[in-house]
Amino acid sequence: MVRFLLKRLLLAVSVLLAVSIVSFLMFFALPRDPVTGMCPKNCNAERLERVRTELGLNDPKPTQYANYMKGIFVGRDLGSAQGGECEAPCLGYSYVNSEAVSDTFARVLPVTLNIVLPAAVLWLALGVGLGMISALRRGSLLDRVSIGLTLTFASLQLYFVGAVLLLIFVYSLRILPTPRYVPFLDNPVEWARGLVLAWVTLALLFSAIYARLSRAQMLETLSEDFVRTARAKGVAKRKVYGRHALRAAITPIVTIAGLDVGAALGGTVITETTFGIQGLGRTAVEAVRQGDLPTIMATVLISALFVVVANIVVDLLYAFIDPRVRLG
């Protein structure tokens, strides 16, 4: 198990290193001058040269990359014009926002985490639960209704569902406030009231996909020989379904869930834009629009980190779900 985990960690470090090199080359090594995208529009030649010096762009490219990576792990001095010392993890300085990129992320990253993680719990519980029940009652009225509902929600777009929920619960019935982020420790009730529409929107759409996937996997598993053998031996249905069939059916669902959650943590752009919440996704879109290259590069690294961590979690869950993984 330790070897298994070490291999995954080494692979994760290799992937993140490759992503950092590629994103750095796209940022610094292209023929165009990156300073023109970071400095305000009214920068003159003297100002551009000062920014170039402060960012260390006159140094050789390997030195620039080493300094950037050093800032992530131990921090670095950004110069007096950029706020001075930047503590680790230092992701550079944004001239568009006039602050260190790590300060921007410290403000917007908790917002995205508080949107995605509760929504993921909802869509997994609702989708997997409905799919499993539908498979166990194949051909029943519940099965047919669930198939119709999942087809309907799977075909809808997130911005449409979000707009409808806003119209009903915020502007018409006025039972919920305008979506906003309130830290959980400040006011748990307002935290939930401000983000519940975003959770429900994501849960409705994703749970429809997971319900169909769970139903298909469960039906396939129920037709396997080991399930028929357990039934022939007189094993209780609850034990057959819960201990044997469910563990076998849930393996591919864990894989897709890990990828979906990791990608969503990289930025729920449409959700944040629909509900007017400033999270990582919306910040990334604004950075692209404004040419804020340090923020763009940091967003790429953070998004890759989320995907890599999600894959490691999936691999660990595999080891607990399927003993063959541990033996391998």
Coordinates of C-alpha atoms in Angstrom, one line a residue:
M1 CA 0.0 0.0 0.0
V2 CA 2.9 2.4 0.8
R3 CA 4.6 1.6 -2.5
F4 CA 1.3 2.1 -4.3
L5 CA 0.9 5.6 -2.7
L6 CA 4.5 6.6 -3.3
K7 CA 4.1 5.8 -7.0
R8 CA 1.0 7.9 -7.2
L9 CA 2.7 10.8 -5.4
L10 CA 5.8 10.7 -7.7
L11 CA 3.5 10.6 -10.7
A12 CA 1.6 13.6 -9.3
V13 CA 4.8 15.6 -8.7
S14 CA 5.9 14.8 -12.3
V15 CA 2.6 16.0 -13.7
L16 CA 2.7 19.2 -11.7
L17 CA 6.3 19.9 -12.7
A18 CA 5.4 19.4 -16.4
V19 CA 2.4 21.7 -16.1
S20 CA 4.5 24.4 -14.4
I21 CA 7.2 24.2 -17.1
V22 CA 4.7 24.4 -19.9
S23 CA 2.7 27.3 -18.4
F24 CA 5.9 29.1 -17.6
L25 CA 7.1 28.8 -21.2
M26 CA 3.7 30.0 -22.5
F27 CA 4.0 33.0 -20.1
F28 CA 7.6 34.1 -20.3
A29 CA 9.3 32.4 -23.2
L30 CA 7.0 33.4 -26.1
P31 CA 8.3 36.1 -28.5
R32 CA 5.9 38.8 -27.3
D33 CA 6.8 40.8 -24.2
P34 CA 4.7 39.6 -21.3
V35 CA 5.1 43.0 -19.5
T36 CA 2.7 44.7 -21.9
G37 CA -0.1 42.5 -20.7
M38 CA 0.6 43.1 -17.0
C39 CA 1.3 46.8 -16.9
P40 CA -1.6 49.2 -17.1
K41 CA -2.4 50.7 -20.5
N42 CA -0.8 54.1 -19.7
C43 CA 2.6 52.6 -19.0
N44 CA 5.5 54.4 -20.8
A45 CA 8.8 52.9 -21.8
E46 CA 10.5 53.8 -18.5
R47 CA 7.6 52.2 -16.5
L48 CA 7.7 49.0 -18.7
E49 CA 11.5 48.7 -18.1
R50 CA 11.0 49.1 -14.4
V51 CA 8.3 46.4 -14.3
R52 CA 10.5 44.1 -16.4
T53 CA 13.4 44.6 -13.9
E54 CA 11.1 44.0 -10.9
L55 CA 9.8 40.8 -12.3
G56 CA 13.3 39.6 -13.2
L57 CA 12.5 39.3 -16.9
N58 CA 16.0 40.4 -17.8
D59 CA 17.4 37.3 -16.2
P60 CA 18.0 34.1 -18.2
K61 CA 14.9 31.9 -18.6
P62 CA 16.1 29.1 -16.3
T63 CA 16.8 31.6 -13.6
Q64 CA 13.4 33.1 -14.0
Y65 CA 11.8 29.6 -13.7
A66 CA 13.9 28.8 -10.6
N67 CA 12.9 32.0 -8.9
Y68 CA 9.3 31.4 -9.7
M69 CA 9.4 27.9 -8.2
K70 CA 11.4 29.1 -5.2
G71 CA 8.6 31.6 -4.5
I72 CA 6.0 28.9 -4.4
F73 CA 7.9 26.9 -1.8
V74 CA 9.8 29.4 0.3
G75 CA 8.6 32.8 -0.9
R76 CA 10.5 35.6 -2.5
D77 CA 11.0 39.4 -2.6
L78 CA 8.8 41.0 -5.2
G79 CA 10.3 44.5 -4.8
S80 CA 9.0 47.5 -3.0
A81 CA 6.7 48.4 -6.0
Q82 CA 5.0 45.0 -5.6
G83 CA 4.4 44.9 -1.9
G84 CA 7.9 43.7 -0.8
E85 CA 8.3 40.2 0.6
C86 CA 5.8 37.6 -0.7
E87 CA 5.4 34.6 1.6
A88 CA 5.1 31.1 0.3
P89 CA 3.2 30.1 -1.8
C90 CA 4.1 33.2 -3.8
L91 CA 2.5 33.0 -7.2
G92 CA 3.7 36.4 -8.5
Y93 CA 2.2 39.9 -8.6
S94 CA -0.8 41.1 -10.5
Y95 CA -0.5 44.7 -11.8
V96 CA -4.2 44.5 -12.8
N97 CA -5.4 43.9 -9.2
S98 CA -2.4 45.7 -7.6
E99 CA -1.8 42.8 -5.2
A100 CA 0.0 39.5 -5.0
V101 CA -1.7 36.7 -6.8
S102 CA -1.7 34.6 -3.7
D103 CA -3.7 37.3 -1.9
T104 CA -6.3 37.2 -4.7
F105 CA -6.5 33.4 -4.5
A106 CA -6.8 33.5 -0.7
R107 CA -10.0 35.6 -1.2
V108 CA -11.6 33.7 -4.1
L109 CA -10.5 30.1 -3.6
P110 CA -12.6 29.5 -0.4
V111 CA -15.7 30.6 -2.4
T112 CA -15.2 28.0 -5.1
L113 CA -14.5 25.3 -2.5
N114 CA -17.7 26.2 -0.6
I115 CA -19.7 25.9 -3.9
V116 CA -18.2 22.7 -5.3
L117 CA -17.7 20.4 -2.2
P118 CA -21.3 20.7 -0.8
A119 CA -22.7 20.4 -4.3
A120 CA -20.6 17.3 -4.9
V121 CA -22.0 15.7 -1.8
L122 CA -25.5 16.4 -3.0
W123 CA -25.1 15.2 -6.6
L124 CA -23.3 12.0 -5.5
A125 CA -25.9 11.1 -2.8
L126 CA -28.9 11.9 -5.0
G127 CA -27.5 10.5 -8.3
V128 CA -26.0 7.3 -7.0
G129 CA -28.9 6.7 -4.6
L130 CA -31.5 7.1 -7.3
G131 CA -29.5 5.1 -9.8
M132 CA -29.1 2.1 -7.5
I133 CA -32.8 2.1 -6.4
S134 CA -33.9 2.4 -10.0
A135 CA -31.7 -0.6 -11.0
L136 CA -33.0 -2.7 -8.2
R137 CA -36.6 -1.9 -9.3
R138 CA -36.0 -2.2 -13.0
G139 CA -39.2 -1.8 -15.0
S140 CA -41.2 -0.4 -12.2
L141 CA -43.0 3.0 -12.2
L142 CA -40.2 4.5 -10.1
D143 CA -37.6 3.3 -12.6
R144 CA -39.5 4.8 -15.6
V145 CA -40.1 8.1 -13.7
S146 CA -36.4 8.4 -12.7
I147 CA -35.3 7.7 -16.3
G148 CA -37.6 10.5 -17.6
L149 CA -36.3 12.9 -15.0
T150 CA -32.7 12.2 -15.5
L151 CA -33.0 12.5 -19.3
T152 CA -34.7 15.9 -18.8
F153 CA -32.2 17.3 -16.4
A154 CA -29.2 15.9 -18.3
S155 CA -30.4 17.8 -21.4
L156 CA -30.7 21.2 -19.6
Q157 CA -27.9 23.8 -19.4
L158 CA -26.6 25.1 -16.2
Y159 CA -27.1 28.7 -16.9
F160 CA -30.8 28.0 -17.8
V161 CA -31.5 26.0 -14.6
G162 CA -29.7 28.7 -12.5
A163 CA -31.7 31.5 -14.1
V164 CA -35.0 29.7 -13.5
L165 CA -34.1 29.1 -9.8
L166 CA -33.1 32.7 -9.4
L167 CA -36.4 33.9 -10.9
I168 CA -38.5 31.6 -8.7
F169 CA -36.8 31.7 -5.3
V170 CA -35.1 35.1 -5.3
Y171 CA -37.1 37.5 -7.5
S172 CA -40.6 36.0 -7.4
L173 CA -41.1 34.2 -4.0
R174 CA -38.3 36.1 -2.3
I175 CA -37.6 33.3 0.1
L176 CA -33.9 33.4 -0.6
P177 CA -31.4 36.3 -0.7
T178 CA -29.4 37.2 -3.8
P179 CA -26.6 34.5 -4.0
R180 CA -23.5 35.6 -2.2
Y181 CA -20.6 34.1 -0.2
V182 CA -20.7 34.4 3.6
P183 CA -17.9 32.5 5.5
F184 CA -19.3 29.6 7.3
L185 CA -17.8 30.6 10.7
D186 CA -19.3 34.1 10.4
N187 CA -22.9 32.9 9.9
P188 CA -23.6 29.3 9.0
V189 CA -27.3 30.0 8.2
E190 CA -26.5 32.9 5.8
W191 CA -23.6 30.8 4.4
A192 CA -26.2 28.1 3.4
R193 CA -28.8 30.6 2.2
G194 CA -26.4 32.4 0.0
L195 CA -25.0 29.3 -1.8
V196 CA -27.9 26.9 -1.8
L197 CA -29.1 27.8 -5.3
A198 CA -25.6 27.2 -6.7
W199 CA -25.5 23.8 -4.9
V200 CA -29.0 22.8 -6.1
T201 CA -28.2 23.8 -9.7
L202 CA -25.0 21.8 -9.9
A203 CA -26.6 18.9 -8.0
L204 CA -29.6 18.7 -10.4
L205 CA -27.5 18.5 -13.5
F206 CA -24.7 16.3 -12.3
S207 CA -27.0 13.9 -10.3
A208 CA -28.9 13.2 -13.5
I209 CA -25.7 12.0 -15.2
Y210 CA -24.7 10.0 -12.1
A211 CA -28.1 8.4 -11.8
R212 CA -28.0 7.0 -15.3
L213 CA -24.4 5.8 -14.9
S214 CA -25.1 4.2 -11.5
R215 CA -28.2 2.4 -12.9
A216 CA -26.3 1.0 -15.9
Q217 CA -23.4 -0.1 -13.7
M218 CA -25.7 -1.7 -11.2
L219 CA -27.7 -3.6 -13.8
E220 CA -24.5 -4.9 -15.4
T221 CA -23.1 -6.0 -12.0
L222 CA -26.4 -7.8 -11.0
S223 CA -26.0 -10.0 -14.1
E224 CA -22.5 -11.1 -13.1
D225 CA -21.9 -14.7 -12.1
F226 CA -20.7 -13.9 -8.5
V227 CA -24.0 -12.2 -7.8
R228 CA -26.1 -15.1 -9.1
T229 CA -23.9 -17.4 -7.1
A230 CA -24.5 -15.5 -3.9
R231 CA -28.2 -15.5 -4.5
A232 CA -28.1 -19.3 -5.2
K233 CA -26.4 -19.8 -1.9
G234 CA -29.2 -18.1 -0.1
V235 CA -27.3 -14.9 0.9
A236 CA -29.7 -12.2 2.0
K237 CA -30.6 -9.7 -0.7
R238 CA -29.4 -6.8 1.4
K239 CA -26.0 -8.3 1.8
V240 CA -25.8 -9.3 -1.9
Y241 CA -26.7 -5.8 -3.1
G242 CA -24.9 -3.8 -0.4
R243 CA -21.7 -5.7 0.1
H244 CA -21.1 -7.4 -3.2
A245 CA -22.9 -5.7 -6.1
L246 CA -22.6 -2.1 -4.9
R247 CA -18.8 -2.3 -4.3
A248 CA -18.3 -3.7 -7.9
A249 CA -20.6 -1.2 -9.5
I250 CA -19.3 1.9 -7.7
T251 CA -15.7 1.6 -9.0
P252 CA -16.1 3.5 -12.3
I253 CA -18.4 6.0 -10.6
V254 CA -15.6 6.9 -8.2
T255 CA -13.3 7.5 -11.2
I256 CA -15.7 9.9 -12.9
A257 CA -16.6 11.6 -9.6
G258 CA -12.9 12.3 -8.9
L259 CA -12.4 13.9 -12.4
D260 CA -15.6 15.9 -12.1
V261 CA -14.9 17.3 -8.7
G262 CA -11.2 18.0 -9.6
A263 CA -12.3 19.9 -12.7
A264 CA -15.0 21.8 -10.9
L265 CA -12.6 22.9 -8.2
G266 CA -10.5 24.4 -11.0
G267 CA -13.3 26.9 -11.5
T268 CA -17.1 26.7 -11.9
V269 CA -17.1 29.5 -14.4
I270 CA -20.8 29.3 -15.5
T271 CA -22.1 28.8 -12.0
E272 CA -20.2 31.7 -10.6
T273 CA -21.2 34.0 -13.5
T274 CA -24.8 32.9 -13.4
F275 CA -25.2 33.7 -9.7
G276 CA -22.8 36.7 -9.6
I277 CA -20.4 35.0 -7.1
Q278 CA -16.7 35.9 -7.4
G279 CA -14.8 32.6 -7.2
L280 CA -11.8 31.1 -8.9
G281 CA -13.5 30.5 -12.2
R282 CA -14.9 34.0 -12.6
T283 CA -11.5 35.4 -11.6
A284 CA -9.8 33.3 -14.3
V285 CA -12.1 34.6 -17.0
E286 CA -11.5 38.2 -15.9
A287 CA -7.8 37.6 -15.9
V288 CA -7.9 36.3 -19.5
R289 CA -10.1 39.3 -20.5
Q290 CA -7.7 41.8 -18.9
G291 CA -4.4 40.1 -19.9
D292 CA -3.5 39.4 -16.3
L293 CA -0.9 36.8 -17.1
P294 CA 0.4 36.0 -13.5
T295 CA -3.1 35.2 -12.4
I296 CA -3.7 33.1 -15.5
M297 CA -0.5 31.1 -14.9
A298 CA -1.4 30.6 -11.2
T299 CA -4.9 29.5 -12.1
V300 CA -3.5 26.8 -14.5
L301 CA -1.2 25.5 -11.7
I302 CA -4.0 25.5 -9.1
S303 CA -6.4 23.7 -11.5
A304 CA -3.8 21.1 -12.3
L305 CA -3.2 20.6 -8.5
F306 CA -6.9 20.0 -7.9
V307 CA -7.1 17.4 -10.7
V308 CA -4.0 15.6 -9.5
V309 CA -5.1 15.5 -5.9
A310 CA -8.5 14.3 -7.0
N311 CA -6.9 11.4 -8.9
I312 CA -4.8 10.5 -5.9
V313 CA -7.9 10.4 -3.8
V314 CA -9.6 8.2 -6.4
D315 CA -6.6 5.8 -6.4
L316 CA -6.7 5.6 -2.6
L317 CA -10.5 4.9 -2.7
Y318 CA -9.8 2.1 -5.3
A319 CA -7.5 0.5 -2.8
F320 CA -10.3 0.3 -0.2
I321 CA -13.1 -0.6 -2.6
D322 CA -11.3 -3.2 -4.6
P323 CA -8.8 -5.6 -2.8
R324 CA -7.3 -6.5 -6.1
V325 CA -5.7 -3.0 -6.3
R326 CA -3.9 -3.5 -3.0
L327 CA -2.7 -7.0 -4.1
G328 CA -1.5 -5.6 -7.4

